[in-house]
mmCIF file of C-alpha atoms in Angstrom:
data_model
loop_
_atom_site.group_PDB
_atom_site.id
_atom_site.type_symbol
_atom_site.label_atom_id
_atom_site.label_comp_id
_atom_site.label_asym_id
_atom_site.label_seq_id
_atom_site.Cartn_x
_atom_site.Cartn_y
_atom_site.Cartn_z
ATOM 1 C CA UNK A 1 74.495 15.770 26.051
ATOM 2 C CA UNK A 2 73.153 16.668 29.488
ATOM 3 C CA UNK A 3 73.915 14.576 32.530
ATOM 4 C CA UNK A 4 71.694 14.828 35.580
ATOM 5 C CA UNK A 5 73.188 13.923 38.934
ATOM 6 C CA UNK A 6 71.479 14.038 42.321
ATOM 7 C CA UNK A 7 73.628 14.557 45.366
ATOM 8 C CA UNK A 8 72.259 14.064 48.845
ATOM 9 C CA UNK A 9 72.992 16.345 51.743
ATOM 10 C CA UNK A 10 71.786 15.889 55.280
ATOM 11 C CA UNK A 11 68.796 18.058 54.412
ATOM 12 C CA UNK A 12 67.787 17.379 50.812
ATOM 13 C CA UNK A 13 68.703 16.271 47.304
ATOM 14 C CA UNK A 14 70.238 18.704 44.836
ATOM 15 C CA UNK A 15 69.798 18.033 41.106
ATOM 16 C CA UNK A 16 72.884 18.867 39.059
ATOM 17 C CA UNK A 17 72.928 19.131 35.282
ATOM 18 C CA UNK A 18 76.295 18.896 33.542
ATOM 19 C CA UNK A 19 76.103 20.495 30.096
ATOM 20 C CA UNK A 20 79.795 20.264 29.250
ATOM 21 C CA UNK A 21 80.377 16.940 27.413
ATOM 22 C CA UNK A 22 84.041 16.810 28.475
ATOM 23 C CA UNK A 23 83.184 17.387 32.129
ATOM 24 C CA UNK A 24 80.442 14.759 31.932
ATOM 25 C CA UNK A 25 82.785 12.212 30.363
ATOM 26 C CA UNK A 26 85.461 12.963 32.966
ATOM 27 C CA UNK A 27 82.915 12.508 35.773
ATOM 28 C CA UNK A 28 81.633 9.222 34.318
ATOM 29 C CA UNK A 29 85.161 7.922 33.670
ATOM 30 C CA UNK A 30 86.096 8.647 37.277
ATOM 31 C CA UNK A 31 82.990 6.817 38.545
ATOM 32 C CA UNK A 32 83.887 3.816 36.364
ATOM 33 C CA UNK A 33 87.512 3.891 37.564
ATOM 34 C CA UNK A 34 86.412 3.913 41.205
ATOM 35 C CA UNK A 35 83.725 1.261 40.651
ATOM 36 C CA UNK A 36 80.995 3.689 41.699
ATOM 37 C CA UNK A 37 78.894 3.164 38.561
ATOM 38 C CA UNK A 38 77.588 -0.350 39.357
ATOM 39 C CA UNK A 39 74.024 0.843 39.976
ATOM 40 C CA UNK A 40 73.987 3.760 37.528
ATOM 41 C CA UNK A 41 71.239 3.666 34.907
ATOM 42 C CA UNK A 42 70.172 5.557 31.801
ATOM 43 C CA UNK A 43 66.526 6.584 31.574
ATOM 44 C CA UNK A 44 65.629 7.639 28.034
ATOM 45 C CA UNK A 45 69.073 9.142 27.482
ATOM 46 C CA UNK A 46 69.446 10.730 30.947
ATOM 47 C CA UNK A 47 72.259 9.280 33.027
ATOM 48 C CA UNK A 48 71.131 8.534 36.588
ATOM 49 C CA UNK A 49 73.897 8.227 39.177
ATOM 50 C CA UNK A 50 73.099 6.188 42.241
ATOM 51 C CA UNK A 51 75.226 5.772 45.341
ATOM 52 C CA UNK A 52 76.664 2.379 46.148
ATOM 53 C CA UNK A 53 74.180 0.241 48.085
ATOM 54 C CA UNK A 54 74.556 0.156 51.855
ATOM 55 C CA UNK A 55 75.645 -2.946 53.730
ATOM 56 C CA UNK A 56 72.031 -3.565 54.848
ATOM 57 C CA UNK A 57 70.854 -3.222 51.241
ATOM 58 C CA UNK A 58 73.442 -5.748 50.046
ATOM 59 C CA UNK A 59 72.542 -8.164 52.851
ATOM 60 C CA UNK A 60 68.907 -8.201 51.692
ATOM 61 C CA UNK A 61 70.001 -8.783 48.090
ATOM 62 C CA UNK A 62 72.261 -11.643 49.173
ATOM 63 C CA UNK A 63 69.695 -13.325 51.384
ATOM 64 C CA UNK A 64 66.894 -13.074 48.805
ATOM 65 C CA UNK A 65 69.186 -14.303 46.037
ATOM 66 C CA UNK A 66 69.941 -17.415 48.098
ATOM 67 C CA UNK A 67 66.241 -17.970 48.871
ATOM 68 C CA UNK A 68 65.247 -17.569 45.210
ATOM 69 C CA UNK A 69 68.100 -19.834 44.118
ATOM 70 C CA UNK A 70 67.025 -22.581 46.512
ATOM 71 C CA UNK A 71 63.331 -22.345 45.660
ATOM 72 C CA UNK A 72 63.238 -21.320 41.984
ATOM 73 C CA UNK A 73 66.345 -22.843 40.388
ATOM 74 C CA UNK A 74 64.800 -26.330 40.694
ATOM 75 C CA UNK A 75 61.986 -24.911 38.514
ATOM 76 C CA UNK A 76 64.578 -23.882 35.894
ATOM 77 C CA UNK A 77 64.873 -20.206 36.863
ATOM 78 C CA UNK A 78 67.948 -18.082 36.398
ATOM 79 C CA UNK A 79 68.532 -15.794 39.388
ATOM 80 C CA UNK A 80 70.834 -12.798 39.175
ATOM 81 C CA UNK A 81 71.715 -10.280 41.886
ATOM 82 C CA UNK A 82 71.245 -7.296 39.590
ATOM 83 C CA UNK A 83 71.828 -6.760 35.920
ATOM 84 C CA UNK A 84 70.824 -4.490 33.068
ATOM 85 C CA UNK A 85 67.323 -4.685 31.585
ATOM 86 C CA UNK A 86 66.291 -2.713 28.524
ATOM 87 C CA UNK A 87 63.557 -2.270 25.979
ATOM 88 C CA UNK A 88 65.963 -2.543 23.033
ATOM 89 C CA UNK A 89 68.898 -4.607 21.816
ATOM 90 C CA UNK A 90 70.470 -1.908 19.629
ATOM 91 C CA UNK A 91 71.423 1.146 21.641
ATOM 92 C CA UNK A 92 70.299 -0.393 24.930
ATOM 93 C CA UNK A 93 72.832 1.832 26.720
ATOM 94 C CA UNK A 94 70.433 4.744 26.103
ATOM 95 C CA UNK A 95 67.585 3.199 28.141
ATOM 96 C CA UNK A 96 68.118 0.601 30.831
ATOM 97 C CA UNK A 97 67.396 -0.077 34.487
ATOM 98 C CA UNK A 98 69.220 -2.231 37.038
ATOM 99 C CA UNK A 99 66.892 -4.040 39.441
ATOM 100 C CA UNK A 100 68.521 -5.422 42.568
ATOM 101 C CA UNK A 101 67.459 -8.996 41.750
ATOM 102 C CA UNK A 102 66.254 -10.602 38.522
ATOM 103 C CA UNK A 103 64.410 -13.928 38.267
ATOM 104 C CA UNK A 104 63.962 -15.333 34.773
ATOM 105 C CA UNK A 105 62.208 -18.593 33.856
ATOM 106 C CA UNK A 106 63.044 -20.580 30.689
ATOM 107 C CA UNK A 107 59.679 -19.743 29.084
ATOM 108 C CA UNK A 108 60.302 -15.992 29.339
ATOM 109 C CA UNK A 109 60.538 -14.392 25.864
ATOM 110 C CA UNK A 110 63.134 -11.790 26.941
ATOM 111 C CA UNK A 111 66.475 -12.076 25.175
ATOM 112 C CA UNK A 112 69.588 -12.537 27.311
ATOM 113 C CA UNK A 113 72.366 -10.760 25.388
ATOM 114 C CA UNK A 114 74.894 -11.376 28.172
ATOM 115 C CA UNK A 115 75.358 -7.691 29.084
ATOM 116 C CA UNK A 116 71.650 -6.860 28.988
ATOM 117 C CA UNK A 117 68.284 -8.565 29.211
ATOM 118 C CA UNK A 118 66.054 -7.206 26.455
ATOM 119 C CA UNK A 119 62.525 -7.493 27.760
ATOM 120 C CA UNK A 120 61.218 -7.923 31.245
ATOM 121 C CA UNK A 121 62.190 -10.573 33.749
ATOM 122 C CA UNK A 122 59.513 -12.689 35.383
ATOM 123 C CA UNK A 123 60.319 -11.156 38.747
ATOM 124 C CA UNK A 124 62.337 -8.063 39.694
ATOM 125 C CA UNK A 125 63.226 -6.792 43.153
ATOM 126 C CA UNK A 126 63.936 -3.159 43.980
ATOM 127 C CA UNK A 127 65.204 -2.327 47.453
ATOM 128 C CA UNK A 128 64.369 1.285 48.167
ATOM 129 C CA UNK A 129 67.090 3.624 49.375
ATOM 130 C CA UNK A 130 66.806 7.210 50.593
ATOM 131 C CA UNK A 131 66.530 9.673 47.698
ATOM 132 C CA UNK A 132 66.220 7.014 44.996
ATOM 133 C CA UNK A 133 63.594 6.998 42.286
ATOM 134 C CA UNK A 134 62.982 3.253 42.123
ATOM 135 C CA UNK A 135 59.194 3.623 42.139
ATOM 136 C CA UNK A 136 59.470 5.715 38.977
ATOM 137 C CA UNK A 137 60.832 2.605 37.219
ATOM 138 C CA UNK A 138 57.469 0.830 37.462
ATOM 139 C CA UNK A 139 56.082 2.133 34.108
ATOM 140 C CA UNK A 140 59.307 0.997 32.416
ATOM 141 C CA UNK A 141 59.020 -2.448 33.979
ATOM 142 C CA UNK A 142 55.433 -2.613 32.749
ATOM 143 C CA UNK A 143 56.482 -1.541 29.249
ATOM 144 C CA UNK A 144 59.052 -4.344 28.991
ATOM 145 C CA UNK A 145 56.503 -6.833 30.357
ATOM 146 C CA UNK A 146 58.056 -7.618 33.715
ATOM 147 C CA UNK A 147 55.519 -9.968 35.302
ATOM 148 C CA UNK A 148 56.043 -8.987 38.944
ATOM 149 C CA UNK A 149 58.028 -6.322 40.821
ATOM 150 C CA UNK A 150 58.702 -6.464 44.526
ATOM 151 C CA UNK A 151 59.611 -3.191 46.220
ATOM 152 C CA UNK A 152 61.163 -3.447 49.673
ATOM 153 C CA UNK A 153 61.122 -0.323 51.809
ATOM 154 C CA UNK A 154 63.661 -0.761 54.598
ATOM 155 C CA UNK A 155 62.772 2.491 56.360
ATOM 156 C CA UNK A 156 59.041 1.769 56.549
ATOM 157 C CA UNK A 157 59.668 -1.975 56.955
ATOM 158 C CA UNK A 158 57.115 -2.899 54.327
ATOM 159 C CA UNK A 159 56.930 -4.535 50.917
ATOM 160 C CA UNK A 160 54.880 -3.756 47.818
ATOM 161 C CA UNK A 161 54.182 -6.310 45.091
ATOM 162 C CA UNK A 162 53.134 -5.127 41.625
ATOM 163 C CA UNK A 163 51.867 -7.484 38.937
#
């Protein structure tokens, strides 16, 4: 099993591949122990380690979650600040993404298995962070039939909506 980790320096991002299964398990266990794995994902079997969101990132998630709760819950929507979404129920841990916000209406055919949503939400929000690969998730979101994805770029102060 290979684990790919990107670490950011002041200058650039350095990919790191861990080929030793024991070292990889030790690294992942330490991230879990420290609570640093909340936003980690697995893309087709490759473990993607993400840094904890910044305070500004979390503020946007909190504010949008409140707005969506006030405006969409009366329409029957379930709003979640994050969560796992996958294309499969069995072995979902081998391919999942964690959008920053998930909005799911009662008519959505995705299956909520408590730990993972199998199929796409009606609306997903990704808040872009330096060095992340959130835009590369778009084909996956399309594959699982996510109806709309909102990307928020804090650095450029712009939003992108994909349907």
